[in-house]
Coordinates of C-alpha atoms in Angstrom, one line a residue:
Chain A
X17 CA -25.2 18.5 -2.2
X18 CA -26.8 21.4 -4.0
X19 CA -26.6 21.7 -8.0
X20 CA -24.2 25.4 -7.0
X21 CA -21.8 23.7 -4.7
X22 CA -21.4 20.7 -7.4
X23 CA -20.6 23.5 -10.2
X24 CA -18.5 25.5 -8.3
X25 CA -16.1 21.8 -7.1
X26 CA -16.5 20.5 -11.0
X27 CA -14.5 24.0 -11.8
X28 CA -12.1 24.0 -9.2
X29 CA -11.5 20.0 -10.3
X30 CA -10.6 21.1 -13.3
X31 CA -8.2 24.1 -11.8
X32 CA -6.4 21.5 -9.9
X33 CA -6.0 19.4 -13.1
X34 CA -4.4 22.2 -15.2
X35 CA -2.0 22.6 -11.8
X36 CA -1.2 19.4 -11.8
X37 CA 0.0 18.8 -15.7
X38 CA 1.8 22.5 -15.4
X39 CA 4.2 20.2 -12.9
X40 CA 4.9 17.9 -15.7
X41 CA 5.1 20.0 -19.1
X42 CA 4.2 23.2 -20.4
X43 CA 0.7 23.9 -21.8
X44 CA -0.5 27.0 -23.8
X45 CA -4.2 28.5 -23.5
X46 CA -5.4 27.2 -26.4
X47 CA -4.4 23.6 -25.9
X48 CA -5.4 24.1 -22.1
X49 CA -9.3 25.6 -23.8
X50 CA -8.9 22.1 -25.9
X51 CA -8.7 20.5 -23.1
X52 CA -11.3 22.1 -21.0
X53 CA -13.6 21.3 -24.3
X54 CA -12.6 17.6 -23.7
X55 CA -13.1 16.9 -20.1
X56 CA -15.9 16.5 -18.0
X57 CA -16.1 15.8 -14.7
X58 CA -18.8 14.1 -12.0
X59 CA -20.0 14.1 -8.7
X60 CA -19.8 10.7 -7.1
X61 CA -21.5 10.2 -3.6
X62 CA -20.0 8.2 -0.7
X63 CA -20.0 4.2 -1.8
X64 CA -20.6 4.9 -5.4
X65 CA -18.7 2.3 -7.4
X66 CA -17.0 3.5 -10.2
X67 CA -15.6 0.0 -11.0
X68 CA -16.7 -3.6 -10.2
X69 CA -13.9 -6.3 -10.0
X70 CA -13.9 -8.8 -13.4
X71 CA -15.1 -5.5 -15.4
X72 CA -13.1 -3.6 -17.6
X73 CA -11.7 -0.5 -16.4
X74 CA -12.2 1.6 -19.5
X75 CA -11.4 5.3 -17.5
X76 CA -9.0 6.8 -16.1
X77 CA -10.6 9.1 -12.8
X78 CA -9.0 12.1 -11.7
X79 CA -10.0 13.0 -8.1
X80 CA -10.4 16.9 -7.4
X81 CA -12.1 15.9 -4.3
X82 CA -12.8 13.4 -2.1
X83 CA -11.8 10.1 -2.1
X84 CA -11.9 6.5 -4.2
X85 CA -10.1 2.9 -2.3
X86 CA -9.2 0.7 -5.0
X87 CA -9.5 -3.1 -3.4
X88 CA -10.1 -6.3 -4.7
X89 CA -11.7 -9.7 -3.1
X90 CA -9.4 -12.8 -2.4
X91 CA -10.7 -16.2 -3.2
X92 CA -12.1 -16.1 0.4
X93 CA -14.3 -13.8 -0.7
X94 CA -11.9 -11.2 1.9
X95 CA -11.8 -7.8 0.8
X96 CA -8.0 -6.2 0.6
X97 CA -7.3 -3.0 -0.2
X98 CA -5.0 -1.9 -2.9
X99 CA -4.9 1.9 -2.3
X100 CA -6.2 4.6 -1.6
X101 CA -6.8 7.8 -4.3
X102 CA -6.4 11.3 -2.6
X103 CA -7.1 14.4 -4.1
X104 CA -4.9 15.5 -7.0
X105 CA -4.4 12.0 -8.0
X106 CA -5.1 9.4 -10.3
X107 CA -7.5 6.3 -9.8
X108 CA -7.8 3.7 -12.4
X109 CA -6.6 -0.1 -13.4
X110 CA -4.1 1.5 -15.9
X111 CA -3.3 -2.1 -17.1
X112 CA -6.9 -3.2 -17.7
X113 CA -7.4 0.5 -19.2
X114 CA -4.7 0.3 -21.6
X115 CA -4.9 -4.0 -22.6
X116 CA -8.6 -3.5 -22.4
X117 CA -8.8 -6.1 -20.0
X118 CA -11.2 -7.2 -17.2
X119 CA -9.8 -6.1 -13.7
X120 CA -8.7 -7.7 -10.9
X121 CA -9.7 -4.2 -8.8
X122 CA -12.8 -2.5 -7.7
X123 CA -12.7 1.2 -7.2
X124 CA -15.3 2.9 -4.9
X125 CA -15.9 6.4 -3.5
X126 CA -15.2 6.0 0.6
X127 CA -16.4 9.6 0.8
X128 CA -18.6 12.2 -1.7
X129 CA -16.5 12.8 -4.4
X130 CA -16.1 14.9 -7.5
X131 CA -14.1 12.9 -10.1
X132 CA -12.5 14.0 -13.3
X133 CA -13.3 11.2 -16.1
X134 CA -10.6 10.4 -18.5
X135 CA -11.9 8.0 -21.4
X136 CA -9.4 6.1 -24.2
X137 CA -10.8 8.5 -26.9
X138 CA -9.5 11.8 -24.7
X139 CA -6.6 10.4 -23.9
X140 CA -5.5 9.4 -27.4
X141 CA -6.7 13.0 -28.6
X142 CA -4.7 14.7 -25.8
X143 CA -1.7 12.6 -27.2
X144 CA -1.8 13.7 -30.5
X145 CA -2.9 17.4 -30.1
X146 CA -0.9 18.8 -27.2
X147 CA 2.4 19.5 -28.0
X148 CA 4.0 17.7 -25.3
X149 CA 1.5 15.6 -24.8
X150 CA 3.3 12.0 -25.5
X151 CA 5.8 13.6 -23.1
X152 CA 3.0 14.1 -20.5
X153 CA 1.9 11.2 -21.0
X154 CA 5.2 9.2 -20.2
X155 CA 5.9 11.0 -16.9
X156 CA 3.2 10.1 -15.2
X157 CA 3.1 7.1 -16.3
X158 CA 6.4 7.4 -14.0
X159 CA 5.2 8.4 -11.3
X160 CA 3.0 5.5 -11.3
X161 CA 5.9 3.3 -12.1
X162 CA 7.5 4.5 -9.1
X163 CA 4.2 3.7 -6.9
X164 CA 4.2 0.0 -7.6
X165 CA 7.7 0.2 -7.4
X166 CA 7.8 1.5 -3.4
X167 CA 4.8 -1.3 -2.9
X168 CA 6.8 -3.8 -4.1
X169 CA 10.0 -2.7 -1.8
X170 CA 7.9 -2.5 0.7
X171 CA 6.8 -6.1 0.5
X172 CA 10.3 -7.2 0.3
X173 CA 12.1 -4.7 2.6
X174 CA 10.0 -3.3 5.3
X175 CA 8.4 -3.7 8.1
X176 CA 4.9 -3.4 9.6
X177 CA 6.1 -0.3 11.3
X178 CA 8.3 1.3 8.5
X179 CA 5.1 0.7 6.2
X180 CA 2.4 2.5 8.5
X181 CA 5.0 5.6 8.4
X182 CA 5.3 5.5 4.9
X183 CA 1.6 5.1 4.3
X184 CA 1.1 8.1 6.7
X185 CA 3.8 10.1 4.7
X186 CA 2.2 9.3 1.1
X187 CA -1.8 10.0 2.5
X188 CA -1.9 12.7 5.2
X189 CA -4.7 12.8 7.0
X190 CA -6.1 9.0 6.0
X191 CA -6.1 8.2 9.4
X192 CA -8.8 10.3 10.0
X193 CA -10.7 9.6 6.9
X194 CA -11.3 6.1 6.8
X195 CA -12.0 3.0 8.8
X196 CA -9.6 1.5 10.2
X197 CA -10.0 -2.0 8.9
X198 CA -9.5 -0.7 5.4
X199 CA -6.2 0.8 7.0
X200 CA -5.4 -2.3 8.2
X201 CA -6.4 -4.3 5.1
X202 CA -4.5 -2.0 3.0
X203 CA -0.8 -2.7 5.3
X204 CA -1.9 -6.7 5.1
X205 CA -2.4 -7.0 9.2
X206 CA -4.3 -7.5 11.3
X207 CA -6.6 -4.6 13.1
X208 CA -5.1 -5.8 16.5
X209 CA -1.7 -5.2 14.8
X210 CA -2.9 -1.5 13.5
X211 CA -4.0 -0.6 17.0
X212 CA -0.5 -2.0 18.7
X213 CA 1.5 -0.2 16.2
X214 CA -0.4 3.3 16.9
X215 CA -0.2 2.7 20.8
X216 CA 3.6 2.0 20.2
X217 CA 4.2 5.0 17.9
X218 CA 2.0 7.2 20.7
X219 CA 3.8 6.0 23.7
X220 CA 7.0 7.4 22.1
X221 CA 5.6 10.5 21.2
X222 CA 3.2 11.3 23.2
X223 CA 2.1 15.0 21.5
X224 CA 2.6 13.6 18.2
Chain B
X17 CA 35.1 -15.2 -26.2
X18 CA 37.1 -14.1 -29.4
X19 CA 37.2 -10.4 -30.5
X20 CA 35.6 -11.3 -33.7
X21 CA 33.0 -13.2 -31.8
X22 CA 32.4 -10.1 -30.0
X23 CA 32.3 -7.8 -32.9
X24 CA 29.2 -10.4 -34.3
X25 CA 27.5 -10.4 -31.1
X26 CA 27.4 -6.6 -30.8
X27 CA 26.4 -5.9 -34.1
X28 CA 23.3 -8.7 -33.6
X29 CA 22.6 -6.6 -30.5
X30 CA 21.6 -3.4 -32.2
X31 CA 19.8 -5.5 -34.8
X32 CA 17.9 -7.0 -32.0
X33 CA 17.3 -3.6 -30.2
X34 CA 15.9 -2.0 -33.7
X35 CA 13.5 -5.0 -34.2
X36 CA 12.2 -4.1 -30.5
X37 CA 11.6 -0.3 -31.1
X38 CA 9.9 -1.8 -34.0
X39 CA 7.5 -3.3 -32.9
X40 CA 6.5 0.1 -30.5
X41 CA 6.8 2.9 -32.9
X42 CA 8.1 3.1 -36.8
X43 CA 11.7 5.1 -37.1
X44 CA 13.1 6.4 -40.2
X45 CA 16.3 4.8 -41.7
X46 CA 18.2 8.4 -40.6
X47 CA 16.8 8.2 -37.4
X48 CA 18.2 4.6 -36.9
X49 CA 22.1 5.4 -38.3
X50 CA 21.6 8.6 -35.8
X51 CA 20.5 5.9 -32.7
X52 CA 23.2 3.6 -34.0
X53 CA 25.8 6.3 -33.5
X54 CA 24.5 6.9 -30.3
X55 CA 24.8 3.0 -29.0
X56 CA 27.3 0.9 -27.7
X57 CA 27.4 -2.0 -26.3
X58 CA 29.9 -3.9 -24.3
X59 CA 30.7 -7.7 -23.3
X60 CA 30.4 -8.7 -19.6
X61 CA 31.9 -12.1 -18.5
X62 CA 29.5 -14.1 -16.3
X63 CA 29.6 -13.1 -12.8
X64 CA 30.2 -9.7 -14.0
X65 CA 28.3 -6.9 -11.5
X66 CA 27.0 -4.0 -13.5
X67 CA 25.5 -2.4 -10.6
X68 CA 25.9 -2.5 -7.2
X69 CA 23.3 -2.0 -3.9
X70 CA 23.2 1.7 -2.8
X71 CA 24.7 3.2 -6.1
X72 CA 23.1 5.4 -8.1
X73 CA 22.2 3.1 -11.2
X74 CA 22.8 5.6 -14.2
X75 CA 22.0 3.6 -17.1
X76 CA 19.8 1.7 -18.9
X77 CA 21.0 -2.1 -19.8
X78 CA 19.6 -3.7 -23.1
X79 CA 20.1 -7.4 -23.0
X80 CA 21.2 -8.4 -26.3
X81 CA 22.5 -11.8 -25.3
X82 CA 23.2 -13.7 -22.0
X83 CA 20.8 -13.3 -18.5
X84 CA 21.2 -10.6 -16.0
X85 CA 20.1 -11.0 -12.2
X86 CA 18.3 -7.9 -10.6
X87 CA 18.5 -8.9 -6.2
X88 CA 19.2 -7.2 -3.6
X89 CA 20.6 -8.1 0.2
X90 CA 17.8 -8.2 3.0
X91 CA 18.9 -6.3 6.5
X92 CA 20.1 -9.9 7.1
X93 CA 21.9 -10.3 4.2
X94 CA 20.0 -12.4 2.5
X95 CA 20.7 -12.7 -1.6
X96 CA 16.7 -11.9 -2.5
X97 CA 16.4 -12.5 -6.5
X98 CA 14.1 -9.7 -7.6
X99 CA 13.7 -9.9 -11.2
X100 CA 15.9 -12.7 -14.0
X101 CA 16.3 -10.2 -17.4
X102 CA 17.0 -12.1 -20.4
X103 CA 18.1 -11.6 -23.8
X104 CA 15.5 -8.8 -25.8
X105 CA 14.5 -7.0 -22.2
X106 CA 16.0 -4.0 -20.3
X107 CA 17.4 -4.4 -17.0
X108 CA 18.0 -1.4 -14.7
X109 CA 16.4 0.2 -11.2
X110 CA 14.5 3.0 -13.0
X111 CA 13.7 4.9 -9.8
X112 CA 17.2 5.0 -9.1
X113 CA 17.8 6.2 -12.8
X114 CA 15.2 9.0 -13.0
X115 CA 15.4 10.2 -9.9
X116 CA 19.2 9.9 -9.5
X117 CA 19.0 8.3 -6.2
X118 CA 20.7 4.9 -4.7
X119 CA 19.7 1.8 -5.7
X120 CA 18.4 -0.5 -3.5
X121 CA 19.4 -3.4 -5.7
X122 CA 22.3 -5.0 -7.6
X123 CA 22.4 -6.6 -11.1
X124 CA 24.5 -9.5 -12.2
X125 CA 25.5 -10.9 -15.0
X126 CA 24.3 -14.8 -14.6
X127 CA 26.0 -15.4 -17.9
X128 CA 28.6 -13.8 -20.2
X129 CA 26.4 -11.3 -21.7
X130 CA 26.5 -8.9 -24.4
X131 CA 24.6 -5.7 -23.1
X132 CA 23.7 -2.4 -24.7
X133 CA 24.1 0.7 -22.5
X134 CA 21.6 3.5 -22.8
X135 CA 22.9 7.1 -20.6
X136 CA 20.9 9.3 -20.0
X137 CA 22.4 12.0 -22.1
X138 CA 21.3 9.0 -24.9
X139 CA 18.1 8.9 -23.6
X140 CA 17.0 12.5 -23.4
X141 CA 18.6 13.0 -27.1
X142 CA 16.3 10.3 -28.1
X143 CA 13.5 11.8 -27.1
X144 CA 13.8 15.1 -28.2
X145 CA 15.4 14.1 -31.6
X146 CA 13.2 10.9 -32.7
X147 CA 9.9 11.8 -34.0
X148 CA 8.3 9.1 -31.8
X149 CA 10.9 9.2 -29.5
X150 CA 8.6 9.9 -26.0
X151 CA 5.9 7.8 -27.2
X152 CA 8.5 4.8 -27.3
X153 CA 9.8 6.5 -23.8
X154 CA 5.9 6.0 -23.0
X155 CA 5.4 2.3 -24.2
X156 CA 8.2 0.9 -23.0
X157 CA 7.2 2.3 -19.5
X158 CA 4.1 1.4 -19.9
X159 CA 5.2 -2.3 -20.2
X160 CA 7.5 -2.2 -17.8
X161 CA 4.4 -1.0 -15.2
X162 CA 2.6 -3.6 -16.2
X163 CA 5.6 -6.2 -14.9
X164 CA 5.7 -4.6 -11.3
X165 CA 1.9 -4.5 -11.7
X166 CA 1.6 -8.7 -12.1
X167 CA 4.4 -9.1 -9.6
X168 CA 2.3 -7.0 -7.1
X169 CA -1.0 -9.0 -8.5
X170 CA 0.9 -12.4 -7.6
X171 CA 1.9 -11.5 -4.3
X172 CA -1.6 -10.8 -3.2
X173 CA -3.3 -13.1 -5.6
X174 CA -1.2 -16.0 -6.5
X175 CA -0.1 -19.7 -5.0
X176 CA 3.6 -20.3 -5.4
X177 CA 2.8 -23.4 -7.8
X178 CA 0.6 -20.3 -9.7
X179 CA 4.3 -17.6 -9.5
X180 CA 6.3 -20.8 -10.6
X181 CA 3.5 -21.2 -13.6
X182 CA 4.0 -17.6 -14.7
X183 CA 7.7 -17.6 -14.3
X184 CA 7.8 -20.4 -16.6
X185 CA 5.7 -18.3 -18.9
X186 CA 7.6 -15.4 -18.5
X187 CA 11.3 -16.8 -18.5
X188 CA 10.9 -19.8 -20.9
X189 CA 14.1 -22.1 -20.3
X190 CA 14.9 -20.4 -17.5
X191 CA 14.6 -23.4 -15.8
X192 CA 18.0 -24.9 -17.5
X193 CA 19.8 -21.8 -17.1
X194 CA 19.6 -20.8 -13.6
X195 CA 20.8 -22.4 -10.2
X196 CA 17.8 -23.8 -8.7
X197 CA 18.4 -21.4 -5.4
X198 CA 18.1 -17.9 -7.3
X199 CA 14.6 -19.7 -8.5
X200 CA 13.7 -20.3 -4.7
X201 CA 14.6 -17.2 -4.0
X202 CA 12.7 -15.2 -6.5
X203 CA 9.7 -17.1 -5.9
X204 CA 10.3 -16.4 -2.0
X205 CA 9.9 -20.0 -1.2
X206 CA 12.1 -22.5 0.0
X207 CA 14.5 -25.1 -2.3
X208 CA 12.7 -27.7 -0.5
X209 CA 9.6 -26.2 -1.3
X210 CA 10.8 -25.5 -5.5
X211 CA 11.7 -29.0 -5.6
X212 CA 7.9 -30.3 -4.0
X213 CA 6.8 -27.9 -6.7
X214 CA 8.7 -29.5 -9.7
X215 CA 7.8 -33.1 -8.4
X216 CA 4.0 -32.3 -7.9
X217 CA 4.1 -30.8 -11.8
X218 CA 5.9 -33.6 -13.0
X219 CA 3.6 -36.3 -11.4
X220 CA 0.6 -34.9 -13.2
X221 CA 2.6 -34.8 -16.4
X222 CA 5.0 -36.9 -16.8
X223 CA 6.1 -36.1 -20.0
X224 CA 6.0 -32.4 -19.6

């Protein structure tokens, strides 16, 4: 990627950011000029760690572009995948981040990626200098609540089936994006299962 | 339970509740008489249900004394035990809360149980009228997040002699309190299996 195109995705990163907190609170120029004077963001290429499993996950990683898988190995060694980061999201181990505690995750780029980088120091700043940033702060920390909250219903409540819709519903366009077997890894069957569920799902709807 | 009995246990309650926002953020003597104002608390006789499955759960339940029983019924329906809340915790669905939409869960009180009940008209006066008010909003999200976040880590992670290890940790005496099938059942294990848990512990120490 040339050093232009890398500029000119950095800026719109940051854009997409300021779009993004305008859905939770209000933010005036100068605080949102703070802020630009606070962030900075990177450009990651495809199968760039960003975090190894056991380290601690001192960031929080906003993605204006691309894509990051957040997985983990069993004691087999087997790699599982957690989730997957789209644009306009957030990747990090918020728990490790916040107890300053090794993580049980890895995060990696499954695509070229240009990643806003949110450290302790900016975040506690951002907390203390924007208005409503406590308020801010609290929301999406929400939102994220109500992630773990659907994986965890999901574990309890639904099916294979019901969980490949939902993933398709929450990451448009994933299928197309990654491999399969991280698909697979990430619903917790088996690739066999994956392909039997999209020949089932295609035999009903044939144009869908 | 006497009235008077009531009247100490209440009072104790609020006590208890201000020693927990405490130890998240500091609050002024008038911003404490204003919360106290705001809070009430009621007694619920064991067996009591404060919320039931696809209602819309609209408040927040401080556990000042006795055990409440998050579970829901599986599309067999099964009693699954989701979550034990004992005294000092919250118990609600928070999804369904903030987002005003059915629960997919019912809470129980497993004993009588002297609960304080946060609205949301109490909430959202809390956090615009406490100085700190939506940093404690924040913290005790944050905490909660990082429950759903081990409970999601021990599905993928943990043995059920490891979930029966943590449960201990998390719900000391739980043990003594609870009928032995909830445990099962929030473990997702068997009885039989519970009970070759609790032999296989007490063989390596006997006087545990």
């Amino acid at each position: 990627m040339k050093a232009k195109e890398i500029e000119i995705l950095k800026n719109n990163g940051i854009d997409t950011l300021y779009q993004l907190i305008l859905r939770y609170v209000a933010i005036s120029d100068d605080e949102w000029k703070y802020c630009q004077s606070k962030f900075s963001s990177s450009y990651f290429p495809k199968k760039t760690m960003l975090l190894d499993q056991n380290q601690v996950c001192d960031k929080i990683f906003f993605i204006a572009s691309g894509l990051l898988r957040i997985y983990f190995s069993d004691e087999r060694g087997e790699e599982k995948t957690f989730h997957f980061c789209m644009e306009n999201t957030f990747a990090t181990d918020y728990e490790s981040f916040l107890k300053n505690i090794p993580s049980n995750f890895s995060i990696q780029a499954l695509e070229n990626s240009v990643v806003i980088i949110v450290t302790h120091e900016m975040l506690q700043s951002l907390y203390v200098t924007l208005r409503d940033g406590e308020k801010l702060g609290r929301l999406i920390t929400e939102d994220y609540f109500f992630m773990l909250n659907e994986k965890i219903k999901a574990f309890y409540m639904h099916s294979p089936m019901e969980r490949y819709k939902a993933m398709n519903i929450q990451f448009p366009g994933l299928m197309q994006r990654v491999p399969q077997y991280y698909i697979a890894s990430y619903l917790n069957i088996s690739p066999v299962h994956l392909s039997r569920l999209k020949y089932t799902l295609k035999k009903k709807n044939p144009n869908g």
